[in-house]
Short mmCIF file of C-alpha atoms in Angstrom, two decimals:
data_model
loop_
_atom_site.label_atom_id
_atom_site.label_comp_id
_atom_site.label_asym_id
_atom_site.label_seq_id
_atom_site.Cartn_x
_atom_site.Cartn_y
_atom_site.Cartn_z
CA UNK A 1209 4.04 14.38 -16.57
CA UNK A 1210 6.14 14.18 -13.01
CA UNK A 1211 7.51 10.63 -12.32
CA UNK A 1212 7.91 8.50 -8.62
CA UNK A 1213 10.02 10.21 -6.29
CA UNK A 1214 11.36 9.04 -3.12
CA UNK A 1215 10.42 12.00 -1.30
CA UNK A 1216 6.90 11.47 -2.48
CA UNK A 1217 5.97 8.96 -0.24
CA UNK A 1218 7.53 11.10 3.65
CA UNK A 1219 3.96 13.70 2.54
CA UNK A 1220 1.24 10.91 3.32
CA UNK A 1221 1.07 10.39 6.80
CA UNK A 1222 -2.89 8.82 6.94
CA UNK A 1223 -5.87 9.92 6.77
CA UNK A 1224 -9.18 7.95 6.71
CA UNK A 1225 -9.43 8.28 2.59
CA UNK A 1226 -9.75 4.59 1.54
CA UNK A 1227 -9.61 2.19 -2.20
CA UNK A 1228 -11.14 0.09 -2.50
CA UNK A 1229 -9.13 -2.98 -4.49
CA UNK A 1230 -11.17 -3.89 -7.61
CA UNK A 1231 -11.24 -7.74 -7.58
CA UNK A 1232 -9.66 -8.57 -3.88
CA UNK A 1233 -12.39 -7.22 -1.71
CA UNK A 1234 -10.65 -7.48 1.06
CA UNK A 1235 -8.43 -5.13 0.15
CA UNK A 1236 -8.01 -1.57 0.17
CA UNK A 1237 -5.73 0.70 0.07
CA UNK A 1238 -4.75 4.42 1.34
CA UNK A 1239 -4.24 7.79 -0.12
CA UNK A 1240 -0.17 7.19 -0.84
CA UNK A 1241 -0.39 3.67 -2.06
CA UNK A 1242 -3.09 5.65 -4.86
CA UNK A 1243 -0.38 7.87 -5.30
CA UNK A 1244 2.79 5.06 -5.73
CA UNK A 1245 0.31 3.63 -8.50
CA UNK A 1246 -1.08 6.71 -10.01
CA UNK A 1247 2.70 8.32 -10.25
CA UNK A 1248 4.21 4.83 -11.00
CA UNK A 1249 2.58 4.12 -13.39
CA UNK A 1250 2.42 0.81 -10.67
CA UNK A 1251 -1.70 -0.64 -10.28
CA UNK A 1252 0.27 -3.99 -11.58
CA UNK A 1253 1.60 -3.76 -7.66
CA UNK A 1254 -1.14 -3.02 -6.16
CA UNK A 1255 -2.68 -6.50 -8.41
CA UNK A 1256 -0.15 -8.66 -7.36
CA UNK A 1257 -0.32 -8.18 -3.86
CA UNK A 1258 -3.94 -7.91 -4.04
CA UNK A 1259 -3.83 -11.35 -5.77
CA UNK A 1260 -1.72 -12.63 -3.22
CA UNK A 1261 -3.57 -11.79 -0.32
CA UNK A 1262 -6.03 -15.15 0.26
CA UNK A 1263 -4.29 -16.81 -2.00
CA UNK A 1264 -3.56 -20.39 -0.94
CA UNK A 1265 0.44 -20.13 -0.22
CA UNK A 1266 -0.87 -16.50 1.90
CA UNK A 1267 -3.57 -19.34 4.29
CA UNK A 1268 -0.40 -21.31 4.69
CA UNK A 1269 1.55 -18.64 5.67
CA UNK A 1270 -0.15 -17.29 8.06
CA UNK A 1271 -2.13 -20.81 9.74
CA UNK A 1272 2.21 -21.30 10.95
CA UNK A 1273 2.54 -17.45 11.57
CA UNK A 1274 -0.54 -15.48 12.97
CA UNK A 1275 1.21 -12.53 13.26
CA UNK A 1276 1.19 -12.57 9.32
CA UNK A 1277 -2.86 -12.40 10.10
CA UNK A 1278 -2.16 -8.75 11.67
CA UNK A 1279 -0.61 -7.52 9.73
CA UNK A 1280 2.58 -7.74 7.39
CA UNK A 1281 5.51 -6.00 5.13
CA UNK A 1282 5.53 -6.27 1.64
CA UNK A 1283 9.06 -5.04 -0.55
CA UNK A 1284 9.37 -4.66 -3.51
CA UNK A 1285 13.60 -4.19 -4.71
CA UNK A 1286 13.99 -3.49 -8.39
CA UNK A 1287 17.62 -4.67 -10.06
CA UNK A 1288 19.60 -2.78 -12.24
CA UNK A 1289 18.54 -4.79 -14.92
CA UNK A 1290 14.96 -3.77 -14.28
CA UNK A 1291 13.67 -6.93 -13.40
CA UNK A 1292 12.76 -6.96 -9.26
CA UNK A 1293 11.70 -9.10 -7.02
CA UNK A 1294 8.26 -8.92 -4.66
CA UNK A 1295 8.95 -9.98 -1.07
CA UNK A 1296 6.27 -10.66 1.97
CA UNK A 1297 7.33 -11.20 5.15
CA UNK A 1298 5.97 -11.75 8.96
CA UNK A 1299 8.39 -9.04 10.44
CA UNK A 1300 11.90 -7.87 8.89
CA UNK A 1301 14.25 -10.34 10.02
CA UNK A 1302 11.76 -12.91 9.49
CA UNK A 1303 12.19 -15.46 5.72
CA UNK A 1304 9.59 -14.47 3.99
CA UNK A 1305 6.90 -16.30 3.48
CA UNK A 1306 5.71 -14.57 -0.01
CA UNK A 1307 8.78 -14.08 -3.27
CA UNK A 1308 7.65 -13.03 -6.50
CA UNK A 1309 10.12 -12.46 -8.93
CA UNK A 1310 9.28 -9.61 -12.07
CA UNK A 1311 11.43 -10.29 -14.98
CA UNK A 1312 10.86 -6.80 -16.07
CA UNK A 1313 9.71 -3.37 -14.81
CA UNK A 1314 9.50 0.12 -15.38
CA UNK A 1315 8.77 1.11 -11.34
CA UNK A 1316 10.82 4.53 -11.06
CA UNK A 1317 12.17 3.33 -8.19
CA UNK A 1318 14.85 0.84 -7.09
CA UNK A 1319 13.30 0.20 -3.98
CA UNK A 1320 9.24 0.26 -1.98
CA UNK A 1321 7.63 -0.78 1.33
CA UNK A 1322 4.42 -1.14 1.26
CA UNK A 1323 3.00 -2.55 4.88
CA UNK A 1324 -0.27 -4.04 5.63
CA UNK A 1325 -3.15 -4.13 8.37
CA UNK A 1326 -5.79 -6.55 9.19
CA UNK A 1327 -8.87 -4.56 10.91
CA UNK A 1328 -10.96 -7.51 11.57
CA UNK A 1329 -12.39 -7.95 8.03
CA UNK A 1330 -10.36 -5.98 5.48
CA UNK A 1331 -6.45 -5.31 5.03
CA UNK A 1332 -5.58 -2.15 4.04
CA UNK A 1333 -1.97 -1.28 2.06
CA UNK A 1334 -0.57 1.57 2.99
CA UNK A 1335 3.11 3.15 3.36
CA UNK A 1336 5.39 3.30 6.16
CA UNK A 1337 5.05 7.29 6.35
CA UNK A 1338 0.91 6.23 7.15
CA UNK A 1339 1.21 4.23 10.26
#
């Protein structure tokens, strides 16, 4: 079985297919994110992001900065010791409004960005190439 590679992420350019997250009905994700979950064995990453969306921390951050309600940006950075940090920002130069330390991961990429856009009813997680 082939594992996830950085070049895989650029092959997704957006379409109308969506997957509903099984635990957070306000979260959908695209085929690119589905590929990350399958090839990277990273359904846990989608679950982590979906668990933050609508949490008290998320709701407070969105009251403080309403840009978060429309769009926000998640990044997973994996360290050489296989620990990782997952964080969300309202925009690139801003400080994270959510940070989660992950003690161990075997995620195959050193970094991945996942964007979250809101359509007025649902958040859709997607790769930057799918924008």
